[in-house]
PDB file of C-alpha atoms in Angstrom:
ATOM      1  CA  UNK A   1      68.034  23.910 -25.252  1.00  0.00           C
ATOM      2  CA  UNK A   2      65.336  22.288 -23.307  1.00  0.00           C
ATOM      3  CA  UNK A   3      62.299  23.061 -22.154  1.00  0.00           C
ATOM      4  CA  UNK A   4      61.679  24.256 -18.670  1.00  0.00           C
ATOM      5  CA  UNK A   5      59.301  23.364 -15.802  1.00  0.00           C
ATOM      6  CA  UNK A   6      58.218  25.726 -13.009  1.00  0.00           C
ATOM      7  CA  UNK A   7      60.734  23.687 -10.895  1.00  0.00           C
ATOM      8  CA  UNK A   8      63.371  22.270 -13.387  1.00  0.00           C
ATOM      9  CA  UNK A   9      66.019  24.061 -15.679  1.00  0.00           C
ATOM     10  CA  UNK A  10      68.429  22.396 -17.049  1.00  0.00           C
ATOM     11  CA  UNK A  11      71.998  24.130 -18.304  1.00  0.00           C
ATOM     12  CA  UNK A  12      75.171  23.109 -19.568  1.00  0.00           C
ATOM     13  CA  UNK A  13      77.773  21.056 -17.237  1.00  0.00           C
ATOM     14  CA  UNK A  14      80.372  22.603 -16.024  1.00  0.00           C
ATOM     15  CA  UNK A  15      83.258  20.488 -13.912  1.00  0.00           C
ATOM     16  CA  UNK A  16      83.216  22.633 -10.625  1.00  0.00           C
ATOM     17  CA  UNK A  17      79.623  22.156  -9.936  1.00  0.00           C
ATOM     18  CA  UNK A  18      79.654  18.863  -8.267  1.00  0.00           C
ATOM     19  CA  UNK A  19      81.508  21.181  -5.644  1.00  0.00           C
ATOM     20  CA  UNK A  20      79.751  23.275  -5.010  1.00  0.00           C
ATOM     21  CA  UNK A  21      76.948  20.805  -4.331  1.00  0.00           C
ATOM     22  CA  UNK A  22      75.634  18.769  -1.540  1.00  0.00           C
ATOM     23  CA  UNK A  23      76.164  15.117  -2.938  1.00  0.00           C
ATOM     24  CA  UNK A  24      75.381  12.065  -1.701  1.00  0.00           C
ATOM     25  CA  UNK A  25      77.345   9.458  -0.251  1.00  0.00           C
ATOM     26  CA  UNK A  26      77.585   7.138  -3.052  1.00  0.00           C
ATOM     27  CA  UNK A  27      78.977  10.447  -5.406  1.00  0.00           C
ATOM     28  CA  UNK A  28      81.185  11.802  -2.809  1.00  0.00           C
ATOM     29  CA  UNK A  29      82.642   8.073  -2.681  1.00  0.00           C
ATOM     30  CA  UNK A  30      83.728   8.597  -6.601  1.00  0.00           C
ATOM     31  CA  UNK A  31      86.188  11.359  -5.167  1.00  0.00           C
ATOM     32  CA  UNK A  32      87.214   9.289  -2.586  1.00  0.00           C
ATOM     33  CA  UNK A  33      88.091   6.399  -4.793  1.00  0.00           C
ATOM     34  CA  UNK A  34      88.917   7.582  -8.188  1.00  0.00           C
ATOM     35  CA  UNK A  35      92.320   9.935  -7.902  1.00  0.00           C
ATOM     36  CA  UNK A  36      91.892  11.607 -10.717  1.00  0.00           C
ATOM     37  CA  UNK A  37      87.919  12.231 -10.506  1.00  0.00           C
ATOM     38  CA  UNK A  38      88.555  16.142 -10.967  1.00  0.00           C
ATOM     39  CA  UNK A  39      89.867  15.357 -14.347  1.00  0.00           C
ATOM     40  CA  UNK A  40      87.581  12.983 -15.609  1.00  0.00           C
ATOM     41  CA  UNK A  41      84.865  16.092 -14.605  1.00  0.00           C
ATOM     42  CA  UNK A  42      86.508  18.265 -16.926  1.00  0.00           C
ATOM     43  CA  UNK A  43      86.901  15.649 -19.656  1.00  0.00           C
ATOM     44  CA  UNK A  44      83.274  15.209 -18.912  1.00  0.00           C
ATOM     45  CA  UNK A  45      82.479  19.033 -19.651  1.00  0.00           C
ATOM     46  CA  UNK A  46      83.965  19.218 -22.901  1.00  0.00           C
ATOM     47  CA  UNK A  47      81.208  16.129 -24.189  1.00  0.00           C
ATOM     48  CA  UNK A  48      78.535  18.278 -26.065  1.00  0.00           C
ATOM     49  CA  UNK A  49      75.421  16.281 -23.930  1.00  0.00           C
ATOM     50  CA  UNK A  50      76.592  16.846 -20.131  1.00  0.00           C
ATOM     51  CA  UNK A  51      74.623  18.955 -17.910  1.00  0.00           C
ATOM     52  CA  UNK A  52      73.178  20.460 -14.527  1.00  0.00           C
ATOM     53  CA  UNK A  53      69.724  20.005 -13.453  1.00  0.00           C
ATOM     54  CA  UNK A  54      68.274  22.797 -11.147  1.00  0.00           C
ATOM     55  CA  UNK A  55      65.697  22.450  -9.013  1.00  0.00           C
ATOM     56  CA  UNK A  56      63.860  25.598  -7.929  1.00  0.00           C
ATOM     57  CA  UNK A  57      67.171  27.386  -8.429  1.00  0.00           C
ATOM     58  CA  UNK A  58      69.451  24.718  -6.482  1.00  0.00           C
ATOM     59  CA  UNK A  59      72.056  22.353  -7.913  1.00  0.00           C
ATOM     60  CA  UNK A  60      69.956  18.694  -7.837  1.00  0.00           C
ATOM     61  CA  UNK A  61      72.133  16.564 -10.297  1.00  0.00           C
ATOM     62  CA  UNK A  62      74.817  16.443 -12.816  1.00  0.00           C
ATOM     63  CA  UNK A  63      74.770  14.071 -15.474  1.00  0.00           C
ATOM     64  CA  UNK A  64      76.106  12.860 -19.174  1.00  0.00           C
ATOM     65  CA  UNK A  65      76.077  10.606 -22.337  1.00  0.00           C
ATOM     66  CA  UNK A  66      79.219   9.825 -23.365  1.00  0.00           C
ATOM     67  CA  UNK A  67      79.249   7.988 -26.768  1.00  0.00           C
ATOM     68  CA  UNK A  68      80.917   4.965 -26.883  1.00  0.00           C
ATOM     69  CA  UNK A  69      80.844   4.272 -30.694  1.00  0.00           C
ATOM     70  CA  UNK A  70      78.035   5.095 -33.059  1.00  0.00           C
ATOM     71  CA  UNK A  71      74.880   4.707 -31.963  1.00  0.00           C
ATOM     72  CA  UNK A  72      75.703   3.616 -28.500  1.00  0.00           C
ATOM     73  CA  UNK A  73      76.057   6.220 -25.483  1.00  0.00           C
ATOM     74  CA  UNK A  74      76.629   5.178 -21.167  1.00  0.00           C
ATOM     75  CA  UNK A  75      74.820   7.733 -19.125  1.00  0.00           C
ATOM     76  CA  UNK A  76      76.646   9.430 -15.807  1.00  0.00           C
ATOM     77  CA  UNK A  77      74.997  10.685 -12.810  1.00  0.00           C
ATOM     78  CA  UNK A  78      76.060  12.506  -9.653  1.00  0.00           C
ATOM     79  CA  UNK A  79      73.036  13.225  -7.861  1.00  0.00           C
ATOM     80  CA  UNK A  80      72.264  15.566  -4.175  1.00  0.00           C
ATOM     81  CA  UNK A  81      69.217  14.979  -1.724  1.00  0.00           C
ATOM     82  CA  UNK A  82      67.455  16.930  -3.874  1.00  0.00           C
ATOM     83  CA  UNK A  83      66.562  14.169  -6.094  1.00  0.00           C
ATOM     84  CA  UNK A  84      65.198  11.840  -3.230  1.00  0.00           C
ATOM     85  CA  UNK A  85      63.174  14.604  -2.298  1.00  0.00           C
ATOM     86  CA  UNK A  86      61.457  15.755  -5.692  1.00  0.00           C
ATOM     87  CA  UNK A  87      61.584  12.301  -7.545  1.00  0.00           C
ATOM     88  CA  UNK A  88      58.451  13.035  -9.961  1.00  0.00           C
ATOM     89  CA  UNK A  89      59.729  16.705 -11.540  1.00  0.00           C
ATOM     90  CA  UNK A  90      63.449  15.324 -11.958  1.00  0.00           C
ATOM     91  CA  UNK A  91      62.112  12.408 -13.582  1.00  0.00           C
ATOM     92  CA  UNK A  92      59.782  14.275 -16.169  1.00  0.00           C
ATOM     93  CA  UNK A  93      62.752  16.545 -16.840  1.00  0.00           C
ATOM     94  CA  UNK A  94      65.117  13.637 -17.284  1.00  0.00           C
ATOM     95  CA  UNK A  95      63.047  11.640 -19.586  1.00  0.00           C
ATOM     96  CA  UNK A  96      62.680  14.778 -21.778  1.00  0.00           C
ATOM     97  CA  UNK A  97      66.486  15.288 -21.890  1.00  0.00           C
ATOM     98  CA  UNK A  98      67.119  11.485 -22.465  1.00  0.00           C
ATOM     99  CA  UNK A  99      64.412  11.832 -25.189  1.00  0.00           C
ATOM    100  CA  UNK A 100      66.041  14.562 -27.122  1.00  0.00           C
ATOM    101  CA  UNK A 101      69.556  13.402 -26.696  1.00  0.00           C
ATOM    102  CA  UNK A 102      68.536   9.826 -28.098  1.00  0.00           C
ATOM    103  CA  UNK A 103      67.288  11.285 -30.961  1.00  0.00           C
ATOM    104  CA  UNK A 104      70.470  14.182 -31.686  1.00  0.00           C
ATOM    105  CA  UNK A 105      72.989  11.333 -30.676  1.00  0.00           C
ATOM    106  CA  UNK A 106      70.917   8.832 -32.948  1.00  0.00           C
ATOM    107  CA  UNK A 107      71.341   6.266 -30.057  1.00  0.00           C
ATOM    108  CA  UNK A 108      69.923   2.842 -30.582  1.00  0.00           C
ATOM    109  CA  UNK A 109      71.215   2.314 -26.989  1.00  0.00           C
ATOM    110  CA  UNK A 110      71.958   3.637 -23.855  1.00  0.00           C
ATOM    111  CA  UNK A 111      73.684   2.502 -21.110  1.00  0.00           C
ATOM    112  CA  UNK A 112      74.732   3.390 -17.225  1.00  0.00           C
ATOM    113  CA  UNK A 113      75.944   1.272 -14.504  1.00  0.00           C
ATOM    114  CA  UNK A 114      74.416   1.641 -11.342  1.00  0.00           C
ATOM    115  CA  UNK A 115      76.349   0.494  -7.851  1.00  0.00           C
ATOM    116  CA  UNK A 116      74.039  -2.564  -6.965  1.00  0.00           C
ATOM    117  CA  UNK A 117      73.661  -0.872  -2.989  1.00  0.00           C
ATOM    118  CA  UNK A 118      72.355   2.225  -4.443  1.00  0.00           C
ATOM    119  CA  UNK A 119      68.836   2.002  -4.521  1.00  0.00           C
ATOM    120  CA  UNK A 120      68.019   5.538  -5.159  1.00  0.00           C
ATOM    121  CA  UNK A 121      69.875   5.032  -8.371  1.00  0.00           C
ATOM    122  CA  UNK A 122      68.542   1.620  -9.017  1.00  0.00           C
ATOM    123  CA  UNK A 123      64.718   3.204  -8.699  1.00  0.00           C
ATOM    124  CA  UNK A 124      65.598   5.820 -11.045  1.00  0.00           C
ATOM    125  CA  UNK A 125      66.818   3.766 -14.316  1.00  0.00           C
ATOM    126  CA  UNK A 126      63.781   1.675 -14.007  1.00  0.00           C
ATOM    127  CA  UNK A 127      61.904   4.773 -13.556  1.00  0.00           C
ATOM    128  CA  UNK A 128      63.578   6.270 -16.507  1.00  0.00           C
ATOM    129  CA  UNK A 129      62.498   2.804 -18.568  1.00  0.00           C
ATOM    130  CA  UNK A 130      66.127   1.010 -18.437  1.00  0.00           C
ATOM    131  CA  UNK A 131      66.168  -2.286 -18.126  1.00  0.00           C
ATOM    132  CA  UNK A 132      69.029  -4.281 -15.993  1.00  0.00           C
ATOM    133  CA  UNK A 133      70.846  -6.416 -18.083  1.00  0.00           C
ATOM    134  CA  UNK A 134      73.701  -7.929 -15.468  1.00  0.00           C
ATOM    135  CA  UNK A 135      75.708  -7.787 -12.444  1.00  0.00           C
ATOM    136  CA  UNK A 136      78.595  -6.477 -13.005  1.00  0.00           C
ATOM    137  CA  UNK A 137      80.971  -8.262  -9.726  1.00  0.00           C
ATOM    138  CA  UNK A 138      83.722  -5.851  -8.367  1.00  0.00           C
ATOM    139  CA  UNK A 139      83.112  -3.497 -11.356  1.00  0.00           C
ATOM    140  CA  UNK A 140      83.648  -0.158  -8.993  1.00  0.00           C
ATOM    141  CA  UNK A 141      86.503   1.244  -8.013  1.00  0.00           C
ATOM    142  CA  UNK A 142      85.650   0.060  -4.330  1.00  0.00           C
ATOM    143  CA  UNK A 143      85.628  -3.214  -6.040  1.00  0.00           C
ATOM    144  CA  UNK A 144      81.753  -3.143  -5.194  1.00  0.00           C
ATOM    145  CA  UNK A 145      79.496  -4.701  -7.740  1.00  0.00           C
ATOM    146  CA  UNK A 146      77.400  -2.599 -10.084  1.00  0.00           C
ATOM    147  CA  UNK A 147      74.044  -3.339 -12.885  1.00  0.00           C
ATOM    148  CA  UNK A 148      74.415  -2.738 -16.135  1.00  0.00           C
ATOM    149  CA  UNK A 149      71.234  -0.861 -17.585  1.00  0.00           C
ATOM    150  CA  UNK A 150      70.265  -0.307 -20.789  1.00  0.00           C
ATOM    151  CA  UNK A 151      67.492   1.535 -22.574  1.00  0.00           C
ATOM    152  CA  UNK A 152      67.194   1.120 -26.319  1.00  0.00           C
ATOM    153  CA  UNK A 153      65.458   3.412 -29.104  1.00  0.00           C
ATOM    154  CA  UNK A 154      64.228   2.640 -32.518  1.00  0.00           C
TER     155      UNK A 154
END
């Protein structure tokens, strides 16, 4: 599937890791405020680009491209301390997968929404070469507002 790093593997998604998994606040909100989270993870799972980053062995993220319509995909992202803690190898290791899926999905875009107060997530999709695009006011569930992000290929 991909390539791995001394540090990084990535596998396939499946729904019941995010519990067994040390998330972060802002991800363990999502079960807090979204009833039927545990379904949308399985929904999730069945998408042919959702997976599991490992780091050294250990659970660091879960994440996804769902397409919207053709040529046009919104990223997901649950994410544990992990990530805060080894920002450089996740980040090679998601570029590489958002690489490759850009190119099998044929994306010209794609998006994610980031909650506005998460600035570990707001770091990342400029790290990953997204570009903000709007506020999105009282887009979460929470009613908090969010960024819309976008990356676009070719």
């Amino acid at each position: 599937m991909f390539s791995s790093s001394k540090e990084v593997s990535i596998i396939p998604f499946h729904w019941t890791h995010p519990f067994h998994m040390d998330l972060r606040e802002f991800e363990k909100a999502y079960f807090k405020n979204v009833s039927d989270y545990p379904e949308r993870l399985k929904v999730y799972a069945m998408e042919p680009h959702c997976y599991t980053a490992l780091h050294k062995g250990d659970m660091a993220c879960c994440f996804g491209f769902n397409e919207l319509w053709p040529g046009v995909a919104e990223g997901w992202l649950l994410t544990t301390p992990i990530v805060e803690r080894n920002p450089i190898s996740l980040t090679r290791g998601a570029i590489r997968v958002f690489n490759h899926v850009a190119i099998e999905m044929r994306l010209h875009r794609l998006q994610l929404v980031v909650d506005a107060r998460n600035e570990l997530a707001i770091h990342w999709a400029t790290a990953l070469k997204f570009n903000p695009e709007g506020r999105l006011s009282r887009y979460g569930p929470d009613k908090s507002d969010h960024i819309m992000y976008a990356r676009n290929y070719g």
